[in-house]
Amino acid sequence: MNRKKNNSDSEEIRYKLIVIGDELVGKTAILNRFKNNQFNAIYEPTVGLEFQSIPILIDDQSVNLLLYDVSGHQKFRSLIPLYASDVNIILLIYDISKNDSFNNIDKWLSFLNNINKNEVIYALVGNKSDLDYNRKVKSEEAEKYAKSHNFIFQEVSAMNGDGIQELFMNKLLDKIRTQLIQKNKNLMEDEEEKLKVNLQSKDDSKKKKRKC
């Protein structure tokens, strides 16, 4: 989470989110369904990186969600650690109808070894739930994997929108809300500690003057 002063001197909270996974799993389609509630049936591959942002409101706090769509093409994978710099949320996307896309999740995670996992929200997302008749990855198997890594788990369909709101507006927002509450609590505690130190310093200064 990044905090930045805007032109009105109010503090803007930014959350950086990236989506990673194999080609053709629907990373771009998921973000497009979330942001624009649209689905483009014509496949257009992401070249390198695509960026967009969306403002959201969490308990009267304005949060700018920065969405980074990372290409799954082999030649761009070495750049993932750069794209993931200062990331707050990582969506690991697989296709429920393609077992290889699920098995490759560990490979994608290997690109993120230098990230402080304690401060990052991870979500394992199975896309194309509308293809349940051709399912290759069992929900139970994926959910077990997510739980073993302490990840959020959600199956979605970018095509018809199933699970998209549940993922972004419920599960992810709950995690962000928890982090904001803890961050604000820590800031208040820091301010209280500074105030105590200042008061103690003034008190010590007065005592020294009295002795003189």
JSON list of C-alpha atoms in Angstrom, two decimals:
[
{"chain": "A", "resi": 1, "resn": "MET", "atom": "CA", "xyz": [0.00, 0.00, 0.00]},
{"chain": "A", "resi": 2, "resn": "ASN", "atom": "CA", "xyz": [1.31, 3.43, -0.95]},
{"chain": "A", "resi": 3, "resn": "ARG", "atom": "CA", "xyz": [0.17, 6.74, 0.49]},
{"chain": "A", "resi": 4, "resn": "LYS", "atom": "CA", "xyz": [0.65, 9.88, -1.60]},
{"chain": "A", "resi": 5, "resn": "LYS", "atom": "CA", "xyz": [-0.37, 13.49, -1.13]},
{"chain": "A", "resi": 6, "resn": "ASN", "atom": "CA", "xyz": [-2.50, 14.83, -3.94]},
{"chain": "A", "resi": 7, "resn": "ASN", "atom": "CA", "xyz": [-3.00, 18.44, -5.01]},
{"chain": "A", "resi": 8, "resn": "SER", "atom": "CA", "xyz": [-5.59, 19.07, -2.28]},
{"chain": "A", "resi": 9, "resn": "ASP", "atom": "CA", "xyz": [-3.14, 17.83, 0.38]},
{"chain": "A", "resi": 10, "resn": "SER", "atom": "CA", "xyz": [-5.40, 14.89, 1.18]},
{"chain": "A", "resi": 11, "resn": "GLU", "atom": "CA", "xyz": [-3.80, 11.49, 1.30]},
{"chain": "A", "resi": 12, "resn": "GLU", "atom": "CA", "xyz": [-4.35, 9.12, -1.59]},
{"chain": "A", "resi": 13, "resn": "ILE", "atom": "CA", "xyz": [-4.11, 5.42, -0.85]},
{"chain": "A", "resi": 14, "resn": "ARG", "atom": "CA", "xyz": [-2.85, 3.26, -3.69]},
{"chain": "A", "resi": 15, "resn": "TYR", "atom": "CA", "xyz": [-3.02, -0.51, -3.96]},
{"chain": "A", "resi": 16, "resn": "LYS", "atom": "CA", "xyz": [-1.03, -2.14, -6.75]},
{"chain": "A", "resi": 17, "resn": "LEU", "atom": "CA", "xyz": [-2.54, -5.35, -8.13]},
{"chain": "A", "resi": 18, "resn": "ILE", "atom": "CA", "xyz": [-0.97, -7.61, -10.73]},
{"chain": "A", "resi": 19, "resn": "VAL", "atom": "CA", "xyz": [-2.42, -10.63, -12.53]},
{"chain": "A", "resi": 20, "resn": "ILE", "atom": "CA", "xyz": [-0.10, -13.40, -13.68]},
{"chain": "A", "resi": 21, "resn": "GLY", "atom": "CA", "xyz": [-0.57, -16.81, -15.24]},
{"chain": "A", "resi": 22, "resn": "ASP", "atom": "CA", "xyz": [-0.27, -18.72, -18.49]},
{"chain": "A", "resi": 23, "resn": "GLU", "atom": "CA", "xyz": [-1.32, -17.30, -21.83]},
{"chain": "A", "resi": 24, "resn": "LEU", "atom": "CA", "xyz": [-5.00, -17.66, -22.73]},
{"chain": "A", "resi": 25, "resn": "VAL", "atom": "CA", "xyz": [-6.22, -18.16, -19.13]},
{"chain": "A", "resi": 26, "resn": "GLY", "atom": "CA", "xyz": [-8.19, -14.90, -19.32]},
{"chain": "A", "resi": 27, "resn": "LYS", "atom": "CA", "xyz": [-6.22, -12.44, -17.20]},
{"chain": "A", "resi": 28, "resn": "THR", "atom": "CA", "xyz": [-7.17, -9.42, -19.30]},
{"chain": "A", "resi": 29, "resn": "ALA", "atom": "CA", "xyz": [-10.76, -10.62, -19.56]},
{"chain": "A", "resi": 30, "resn": "ILE", "atom": "CA", "xyz": [-11.08, -10.83, -15.76]},
{"chain": "A", "resi": 31, "resn": "LEU", "atom": "CA", "xyz": [-9.86, -7.25, -15.29]},
{"chain": "A", "resi": 32, "resn": "ASN", "atom": "CA", "xyz": [-12.09, -6.02, -18.10]},
{"chain": "A", "resi": 33, "resn": "ARG", "atom": "CA", "xyz": [-15.12, -7.71, -16.57]},
{"chain": "A", "resi": 34, "resn": "PHE", "atom": "CA", "xyz": [-14.33, -6.19, -13.17]},
{"chain": "A", "resi": 35, "resn": "LYS", "atom": "CA", "xyz": [-13.62, -2.66, -14.38]},
{"chain": "A", "resi": 36, "resn": "ASN", "atom": "CA", "xyz": [-16.02, -2.30, -17.31]},
{"chain": "A", "resi": 37, "resn": "ASN", "atom": "CA", "xyz": [-18.42, -5.23, -16.84]},
{"chain": "A", "resi": 38, "resn": "GLN", "atom": "CA", "xyz": [-17.63, -6.26, -20.40]},
{"chain": "A", "resi": 39, "resn": "PHE", "atom": "CA", "xyz": [-16.32, -9.36, -22.14]},
{"chain": "A", "resi": 40, "resn": "ASN", "atom": "CA", "xyz": [-14.51, -9.39, -25.49]},
{"chain": "A", "resi": 41, "resn": "ALA", "atom": "CA", "xyz": [-14.79, -12.79, -27.17]},
{"chain": "A", "resi": 42, "resn": "ILE", "atom": "CA", "xyz": [-12.01, -11.86, -29.62]},
{"chain": "A", "resi": 43, "resn": "TYR", "atom": "CA", "xyz": [-8.63, -12.77, -28.15]},
{"chain": "A", "resi": 44, "resn": "GLU", "atom": "CA", "xyz": [-6.10, -9.95, -28.16]},
{"chain": "A", "resi": 45, "resn": "PRO", "atom": "CA", "xyz": [-2.78, -10.95, -26.53]},
{"chain": "A", "resi": 46, "resn": "THR", "atom": "CA", "xyz": [-1.24, -8.63, -23.97]},
{"chain": "A", "resi": 47, "resn": "VAL", "atom": "CA", "xyz": [2.11, -7.28, -25.12]},
{"chain": "A", "resi": 48, "resn": "GLY", "atom": "CA", "xyz": [4.42, -6.86, -22.13]},
{"chain": "A", "resi": 49, "resn": "LEU", "atom": "CA", "xyz": [2.24, -4.97, -19.69]},
{"chain": "A", "resi": 50, "resn": "GLU", "atom": "CA", "xyz": [-1.09, -3.17, -19.71]},
{"chain": "A", "resi": 51, "resn": "PHE", "atom": "CA", "xyz": [-2.15, -0.76, -16.98]},
{"chain": "A", "resi": 52, "resn": "GLN", "atom": "CA", "xyz": [-5.43, 0.71, -15.78]},
{"chain": "A", "resi": 53, "resn": "SER", "atom": "CA", "xyz": [-6.80, 2.04, -12.50]},
{"chain": "A", "resi": 54, "resn": "ILE", "atom": "CA", "xyz": [-10.13, 2.09, -10.72]},
{"chain": "A", "resi": 55, "resn": "PRO", "atom": "CA", "xyz": [-11.15, 4.11, -7.63]},
{"chain": "A", "resi": 56, "resn": "ILE", "atom": "CA", "xyz": [-12.94, 2.25, -4.87]},
{"chain": "A", "resi": 57, "resn": "LEU", "atom": "CA", "xyz": [-14.36, 3.36, -1.53]},
{"chain": "A", "resi": 58, "resn": "ILE", "atom": "CA", "xyz": [-13.62, 1.38, 1.62]},
{"chain": "A", "resi": 59, "resn": "ASP", "atom": "CA", "xyz": [-15.21, 2.62, 4.85]},
{"chain": "A", "resi": 60, "resn": "ASP", "atom": "CA", "xyz": [-15.15, 6.24, 3.61]},
{"chain": "A", "resi": 61, "resn": "GLN", "atom": "CA", "xyz": [-11.52, 5.90, 2.55]},
{"chain": "A", "resi": 62, "resn": "SER", "atom": "CA", "xyz": [-10.75, 6.43, -1.14]},
{"chain": "A", "resi": 63, "resn": "VAL", "atom": "CA", "xyz": [-8.45, 3.78, -2.55]},
{"chain": "A", "resi": 64, "resn": "ASN", "atom": "CA", "xyz": [-6.98, 3.87, -6.05]},
{"chain": "A", "resi": 65, "resn": "LEU", "atom": "CA", "xyz": [-6.64, 0.28, -7.24]},
{"chain": "A", "resi": 66, "resn": "LEU", "atom": "CA", "xyz": [-3.83, 0.08, -9.81]},
{"chain": "A", "resi": 67, "resn": "LEU", "atom": "CA", "xyz": [-4.34, -2.91, -12.12]},
{"chain": "A", "resi": 68, "resn": "TYR", "atom": "CA", "xyz": [-1.27, -4.37, -13.86]},
{"chain": "A", "resi": 69, "resn": "ASP", "atom": "CA", "xyz": [-1.95, -6.98, -16.52]},
{"chain": "A", "resi": 70, "resn": "VAL", "atom": "CA", "xyz": [1.26, -8.95, -17.13]},
{"chain": "A", "resi": 71, "resn": "SER", "atom": "CA", "xyz": [1.69, -10.92, -20.35]},
{"chain": "A", "resi": 72, "resn": "GLY", "atom": "CA", "xyz": [1.99, -14.67, -19.96]},
{"chain": "A", "resi": 73, "resn": "HIS", "atom": "CA", "xyz": [4.31, -14.91, -22.96]},
{"chain": "A", "resi": 74, "resn": "GLN", "atom": "CA", "xyz": [7.66, -16.57, -22.32]},
{"chain": "A", "resi": 75, "resn": "LYS", "atom": "CA", "xyz": [9.76, -13.59, -23.43]},
{"chain": "A", "resi": 76, "resn": "PHE", "atom": "CA", "xyz": [8.20, -11.27, -20.82]},
{"chain": "A", "resi": 77, "resn": "ARG", "atom": "CA", "xyz": [8.46, -13.56, -17.79]},
{"chain": "A", "resi": 78, "resn": "SER", "atom": "CA", "xyz": [11.90, -12.34, -16.74]},
{"chain": "A", "resi": 79, "resn": "LEU", "atom": "CA", "xyz": [10.35, -8.89, -16.20]},
{"chain": "A", "resi": 80, "resn": "ILE", "atom": "CA", "xyz": [7.82, -10.10, -13.64]},
{"chain": "A", "resi": 81, "resn": "PRO", "atom": "CA", "xyz": [10.00, -9.25, -10.61]},
{"chain": "A", "resi": 82, "resn": "LEU", "atom": "CA", "xyz": [10.22, -5.68, -11.96]},
{"chain": "A", "resi": 83, "resn": "TYR", "atom": "CA", "xyz": [6.47, -5.46, -12.53]},
{"chain": "A", "resi": 84, "resn": "ALA", "atom": "CA", "xyz": [5.85, -6.92, -9.07]},
{"chain": "A", "resi": 85, "resn": "SER", "atom": "CA", "xyz": [7.92, -4.26, -7.30]},
{"chain": "A", "resi": 86, "resn": "ASP", "atom": "CA", "xyz": [5.93, -2.73, -4.43]},
{"chain": "A", "resi": 87, "resn": "VAL", "atom": "CA", "xyz": [2.96, -4.94, -5.26]},
{"chain": "A", "resi": 88, "resn": "ASN", "atom": "CA", "xyz": [0.10, -5.27, -2.76]},
{"chain": "A", "resi": 89, "resn": "ILE", "atom": "CA", "xyz": [-2.13, -7.87, -4.41]},
{"chain": "A", "resi": 90, "resn": "ILE", "atom": "CA", "xyz": [-1.23, -10.78, -6.69]},
{"chain": "A", "resi": 91, "resn": "LEU", "atom": "CA", "xyz": [-3.85, -12.72, -8.61]},
{"chain": "A", "resi": 92, "resn": "LEU", "atom": "CA", "xyz": [-2.59, -16.10, -9.83]},
{"chain": "A", "resi": 93, "resn": "ILE", "atom": "CA", "xyz": [-4.88, -17.08, -12.69]},
{"chain": "A", "resi": 94, "resn": "TYR", "atom": "CA", "xyz": [-5.44, -20.53, -14.16]},
{"chain": "A", "resi": 95, "resn": "ASP", "atom": "CA", "xyz": [-8.00, -22.03, -16.55]},
{"chain": "A", "resi": 96, "resn": "ILE", "atom": "CA", "xyz": [-10.19, -24.74, -14.95]},
{"chain": "A", "resi": 97, "resn": "SER", "atom": "CA", "xyz": [-10.32, -26.53, -18.32]},
{"chain": "A", "resi": 98, "resn": "LYS", "atom": "CA", "xyz": [-6.52, -26.68, -18.69]},
{"chain": "A", "resi": 99, "resn": "ASN", "atom": "CA", "xyz": [-4.67, -28.71, -16.09]},
{"chain": "A", "resi": 100, "resn": "ASP", "atom": "CA", "xyz": [-1.26, -27.40, -17.19]},
{"chain": "A", "resi": 101, "resn": "SER", "atom": "CA", "xyz": [-2.27, -23.82, -16.34]},
{"chain": "A", "resi": 102, "resn": "PHE", "atom": "CA", "xyz": [-2.93, -24.92, -12.75]},
{"chain": "A", "resi": 103, "resn": "ASN", "atom": "CA", "xyz": [0.24, -27.01, -12.50]},
{"chain": "A", "resi": 104, "resn": "ASN", "atom": "CA", "xyz": [2.25, -23.98, -13.66]},
{"chain": "A", "resi": 105, "resn": "ILE", "atom": "CA", "xyz": [1.18, -21.84, -10.69]},
{"chain": "A", "resi": 106, "resn": "ASP", "atom": "CA", "xyz": [4.27, -22.94, -8.76]},
{"chain": "A", "resi": 107, "resn": "LYS", "atom": "CA", "xyz": [6.42, -21.79, -11.68]},
{"chain": "A", "resi": 108, "resn": "TRP", "atom": "CA", "xyz": [4.78, -18.36, -11.62]},
{"chain": "A", "resi": 109, "resn": "LEU", "atom": "CA", "xyz": [5.33, -18.13, -7.88]},
{"chain": "A", "resi": 110, "resn": "SER", "atom": "CA", "xyz": [9.04, -18.82, -8.40]},
{"chain": "A", "resi": 111, "resn": "PHE", "atom": "CA", "xyz": [9.31, -15.43, -10.15]},
{"chain": "A", "resi": 112, "resn": "LEU", "atom": "CA", "xyz": [8.11, -13.75, -6.94]},
{"chain": "A", "resi": 113, "resn": "ASN", "atom": "CA", "xyz": [10.65, -15.08, -4.45]},
{"chain": "A", "resi": 114, "resn": "ASN", "atom": "CA", "xyz": [11.98, -11.63, -3.53]},
{"chain": "A", "resi": 115, "resn": "ILE", "atom": "CA", "xyz": [8.57, -10.26, -2.51]},
{"chain": "A", "resi": 116, "resn": "ASN", "atom": "CA", "xyz": [7.71, -9.79, 1.16]},
{"chain": "A", "resi": 117, "resn": "LYS", "atom": "CA", "xyz": [4.90, -12.32, 1.32]},
{"chain": "A", "resi": 118, "resn": "ASN", "atom": "CA", "xyz": [3.74, -11.16, 4.76]},
{"chain": "A", "resi": 119, "resn": "GLU", "atom": "CA", "xyz": [2.48, -7.88, 3.33]},
{"chain": "A", "resi": 120, "resn": "VAL", "atom": "CA", "xyz": [1.05, -9.13, 0.02]},
{"chain": "A", "resi": 121, "resn": "ILE", "atom": "CA", "xyz": [-2.48, -10.40, -0.56]},
{"chain": "A", "resi": 122, "resn": "TYR", "atom": "CA", "xyz": [-2.49, -13.48, -2.78]},
{"chain": "A", "resi": 123, "resn": "ALA", "atom": "CA", "xyz": [-5.51, -14.94, -4.58]},
{"chain": "A", "resi": 124, "resn": "LEU", "atom": "CA", "xyz": [-5.66, -18.15, -6.59]},
{"chain": "A", "resi": 125, "resn": "VAL", "atom": "CA", "xyz": [-8.31, -17.64, -9.27]},
{"chain": "A", "resi": 126, "resn": "GLY", "atom": "CA", "xyz": [-9.75, -20.34, -11.48]},
{"chain": "A", "resi": 127, "resn": "ASN", "atom": "CA", "xyz": [-11.21, -18.71, -14.59]},
{"chain": "A", "resi": 128, "resn": "LYS", "atom": "CA", "xyz": [-13.74, -20.06, -17.11]},
{"chain": "A", "resi": 129, "resn": "SER", "atom": "CA", "xyz": [-16.09, -21.64, -14.58]},
{"chain": "A", "resi": 130, "resn": "ASP", "atom": "CA", "xyz": [-18.66, -21.52, -17.40]},
{"chain": "A", "resi": 131, "resn": "LEU", "atom": "CA", "xyz": [-16.70, -24.44, -18.92]},
{"chain": "A", "resi": 132, "resn": "ASP", "atom": "CA", "xyz": [-17.54, -26.73, -16.02]},
{"chain": "A", "resi": 133, "resn": "TYR", "atom": "CA", "xyz": [-18.57, -29.48, -18.47]},
{"chain": "A", "resi": 134, "resn": "ASN", "atom": "CA", "xyz": [-14.93, -29.55, -19.64]},
{"chain": "A", "resi": 135, "resn": "ARG", "atom": "CA", "xyz": [-13.37, -29.13, -16.20]},
{"chain": "A", "resi": 136, "resn": "LYS", "atom": "CA", "xyz": [-9.88, -30.54, -15.74]},
{"chain": "A", "resi": 137, "resn": "VAL", "atom": "CA", "xyz": [-9.01, -28.90, -12.38]},
{"chain": "A", "resi": 138, "resn": "LYS", "atom": "CA", "xyz": [-11.21, -29.91, -9.47]},
{"chain": "A", "resi": 139, "resn": "SER", "atom": "CA", "xyz": [-12.37, -27.08, -7.21]},
{"chain": "A", "resi": 140, "resn": "GLU", "atom": "CA", "xyz": [-11.39, -29.11, -4.14]},
{"chain": "A", "resi": 141, "resn": "GLU", "atom": "CA", "xyz": [-7.85, -29.57, -5.41]},
{"chain": "A", "resi": 142, "resn": "ALA", "atom": "CA", "xyz": [-7.37, -25.87, -6.14]},
{"chain": "A", "resi": 143, "resn": "GLU", "atom": "CA", "xyz": [-8.95, -24.79, -2.86]},
{"chain": "A", "resi": 144, "resn": "LYS", "atom": "CA", "xyz": [-6.67, -27.16, -0.94]},
{"chain": "A", "resi": 145, "resn": "TYR", "atom": "CA", "xyz": [-3.65, -25.65, -2.69]},
{"chain": "A", "resi": 146, "resn": "ALA", "atom": "CA", "xyz": [-4.83, -22.13, -1.86]},
{"chain": "A", "resi": 147, "resn": "LYS", "atom": "CA", "xyz": [-5.39, -22.99, 1.81]},
{"chain": "A", "resi": 148, "resn": "SER", "atom": "CA", "xyz": [-1.93, -24.57, 2.08]},
{"chain": "A", "resi": 149, "resn": "HIS", "atom": "CA", "xyz": [-0.43, -21.25, 0.93]},
{"chain": "A", "resi": 150, "resn": "ASN", "atom": "CA", "xyz": [-2.86, -19.02, 2.84]},
{"chain": "A", "resi": 151, "resn": "PHE", "atom": "CA", "xyz": [-4.25, -17.64, -0.43]},
{"chain": "A", "resi": 152, "resn": "ILE", "atom": "CA", "xyz": [-7.75, -16.43, -1.21]},
{"chain": "A", "resi": 153, "resn": "PHE", "atom": "CA", "xyz": [-9.51, -18.87, -3.54]},
{"chain": "A", "resi": 154, "resn": "GLN", "atom": "CA", "xyz": [-12.23, -18.06, -6.05]},
{"chain": "A", "resi": 155, "resn": "GLU", "atom": "CA", "xyz": [-13.53, -19.54, -9.28]},
{"chain": "A", "resi": 156, "resn": "VAL", "atom": "CA", "xyz": [-14.85, -16.99, -11.78]},
{"chain": "A", "resi": 157, "resn": "SER", "atom": "CA", "xyz": [-16.12, -16.63, -15.30]},
{"chain": "A", "resi": 158, "resn": "ALA", "atom": "CA", "xyz": [-14.94, -13.55, -17.16]},
{"chain": "A", "resi": 159, "resn": "MET", "atom": "CA", "xyz": [-17.42, -14.46, -19.86]},
{"chain": "A", "resi": 160, "resn": "ASN", "atom": "CA", "xyz": [-20.63, -14.29, -17.80]},
{"chain": "A", "resi": 161, "resn": "GLY", "atom": "CA", "xyz": [-19.32, -12.46, -14.73]},
{"chain": "A", "resi": 162, "resn": "ASP", "atom": "CA", "xyz": [-19.84, -15.24, -12.18]},
{"chain": "A", "resi": 163, "resn": "GLY", "atom": "CA", "xyz": [-17.62, -14.81, -9.12]},
{"chain": "A", "resi": 164, "resn": "ILE", "atom": "CA", "xyz": [-16.05, -11.52, -10.25]},
{"chain": "A", "resi": 165, "resn": "GLN", "atom": "CA", "xyz": [-17.80, -9.31, -7.70]},
{"chain": "A", "resi": 166, "resn": "GLU", "atom": "CA", "xyz": [-17.31, -11.92, -4.99]},
{"chain": "A", "resi": 167, "resn": "LEU", "atom": "CA", "xyz": [-13.57, -11.94, -5.67]},
{"chain": "A", "resi": 168, "resn": "PHE", "atom": "CA", "xyz": [-12.93, -8.21, -5.97]},
{"chain": "A", "resi": 169, "resn": "MET", "atom": "CA", "xyz": [-15.66, -6.50, -3.94]},
{"chain": "A", "resi": 170, "resn": "ASN", "atom": "CA", "xyz": [-15.95, -9.03, -1.13]},
{"chain": "A", "resi": 171, "resn": "LYS", "atom": "CA", "xyz": [-12.88, -11.19, -0.58]},
{"chain": "A", "resi": 172, "resn": "LEU", "atom": "CA", "xyz": [-10.17, -8.77, -1.74]},
{"chain": "A", "resi": 173, "resn": "LEU", "atom": "CA", "xyz": [-11.85, -5.72, -0.19]},
{"chain": "A", "resi": 174, "resn": "ASP", "atom": "CA", "xyz": [-12.14, -7.52, 3.13]},
{"chain": "A", "resi": 175, "resn": "LYS", "atom": "CA", "xyz": [-8.39, -8.15, 3.07]},
{"chain": "A", "resi": 176, "resn": "ILE", "atom": "CA", "xyz": [-7.65, -4.54, 2.09]},
{"chain": "A", "resi": 177, "resn": "ARG", "atom": "CA", "xyz": [-9.98, -3.26, 4.82]},
{"chain": "A", "resi": 178, "resn": "THR", "atom": "CA", "xyz": [-8.17, -5.37, 7.43]},
{"chain": "A", "resi": 179, "resn": "GLN", "atom": "CA", "xyz": [-4.80, -4.01, 6.28]},
{"chain": "A", "resi": 180, "resn": "LEU", "atom": "CA", "xyz": [-6.04, -0.40, 6.33]},
{"chain": "A", "resi": 181, "resn": "ILE", "atom": "CA", "xyz": [-7.39, -0.79, 9.85]},
{"chain": "A", "resi": 182, "resn": "GLN", "atom": "CA", "xyz": [-4.07, -2.18, 11.03]},
{"chain": "A", "resi": 183, "resn": "LYS", "atom": "CA", "xyz": [-2.07, 0.50, 9.18]},
{"chain": "A", "resi": 184, "resn": "ASN", "atom": "CA", "xyz": [-4.22, 3.27, 10.68]},
{"chain": "A", "resi": 185, "resn": "LYS", "atom": "CA", "xyz": [-3.86, 1.73, 14.12]},
{"chain": "A", "resi": 186, "resn": "ASN", "atom": "CA", "xyz": [-0.08, 1.63, 13.74]},
{"chain": "A", "resi": 187, "resn": "LEU", "atom": "CA", "xyz": [-0.02, 5.27, 12.58]},
{"chain": "A", "resi": 188, "resn": "MET", "atom": "CA", "xyz": [-2.06, 6.35, 15.61]},
{"chain": "A", "resi": 189, "resn": "GLU", "atom": "CA", "xyz": [0.24, 4.43, 17.95]},
{"chain": "A", "resi": 190, "resn": "ASP", "atom": "CA", "xyz": [3.28, 6.04, 16.33]},
{"chain": "A", "resi": 191, "resn": "GLU", "atom": "CA", "xyz": [1.75, 9.52, 16.74]},
{"chain": "A", "resi": 192, "resn": "GLU", "atom": "CA", "xyz": [0.92, 8.81, 20.38]},
{"chain": "A", "resi": 193, "resn": "GLU", "atom": "CA", "xyz": [4.46, 7.63, 21.00]},
{"chain": "A", "resi": 194, "resn": "LYS", "atom": "CA", "xyz": [5.90, 10.78, 19.38]},
{"chain": "A", "resi": 195, "resn": "LEU", "atom": "CA", "xyz": [3.61, 12.91, 21.51]},
{"chain": "A", "resi": 196, "resn": "LYS", "atom": "CA", "xyz": [4.77, 11.15, 24.68]},
{"chain": "A", "resi": 197, "resn": "VAL", "atom": "CA", "xyz": [8.41, 11.67, 23.72]},
{"chain": "A", "resi": 198, "resn": "ASN", "atom": "CA", "xyz": [7.82, 15.37, 23.03]},
{"chain": "A", "resi": 199, "resn": "LEU", "atom": "CA", "xyz": [6.00, 15.87, 26.32]},
{"chain": "A", "resi": 200, "resn": "GLN", "atom": "CA", "xyz": [8.72, 14.03, 28.20]},
{"chain": "A", "resi": 201, "resn": "SER", "atom": "CA", "xyz": [11.37, 16.14, 26.49]},
{"chain": "A", "resi": 202, "resn": "LYS", "atom": "CA", "xyz": [9.57, 19.37, 27.44]},
{"chain": "A", "resi": 203, "resn": "ASP", "atom": "CA", "xyz": [9.16, 18.16, 31.00]},
{"chain": "A", "resi": 204, "resn": "ASP", "atom": "CA", "xyz": [12.86, 17.31, 31.27]},
{"chain": "A", "resi": 205, "resn": "SER", "atom": "CA", "xyz": [13.74, 20.73, 29.86]},
{"chain": "A", "resi": 206, "resn": "LYS", "atom": "CA", "xyz": [11.61, 22.48, 32.49]},
{"chain": "A", "resi": 207, "resn": "LYS", "atom": "CA", "xyz": [13.21, 20.48, 35.29]},
{"chain": "A", "resi": 208, "resn": "LYS", "atom": "CA", "xyz": [16.68, 21.49, 34.08]},
{"chain": "A", "resi": 209, "resn": "LYS", "atom": "CA", "xyz": [15.70, 25.17, 34.06]},
{"chain": "A", "resi": 210, "resn": "ARG", "atom": "CA", "xyz": [14.38, 24.93, 37.62]},
{"chain": "A", "resi": 211, "resn": "LYS", "atom": "CA", "xyz": [17.68, 23.49, 38.82]},
{"chain": "A", "resi": 212, "resn": "CYS", "atom": "CA", "xyz": [19.51, 26.39, 37.24]}
]
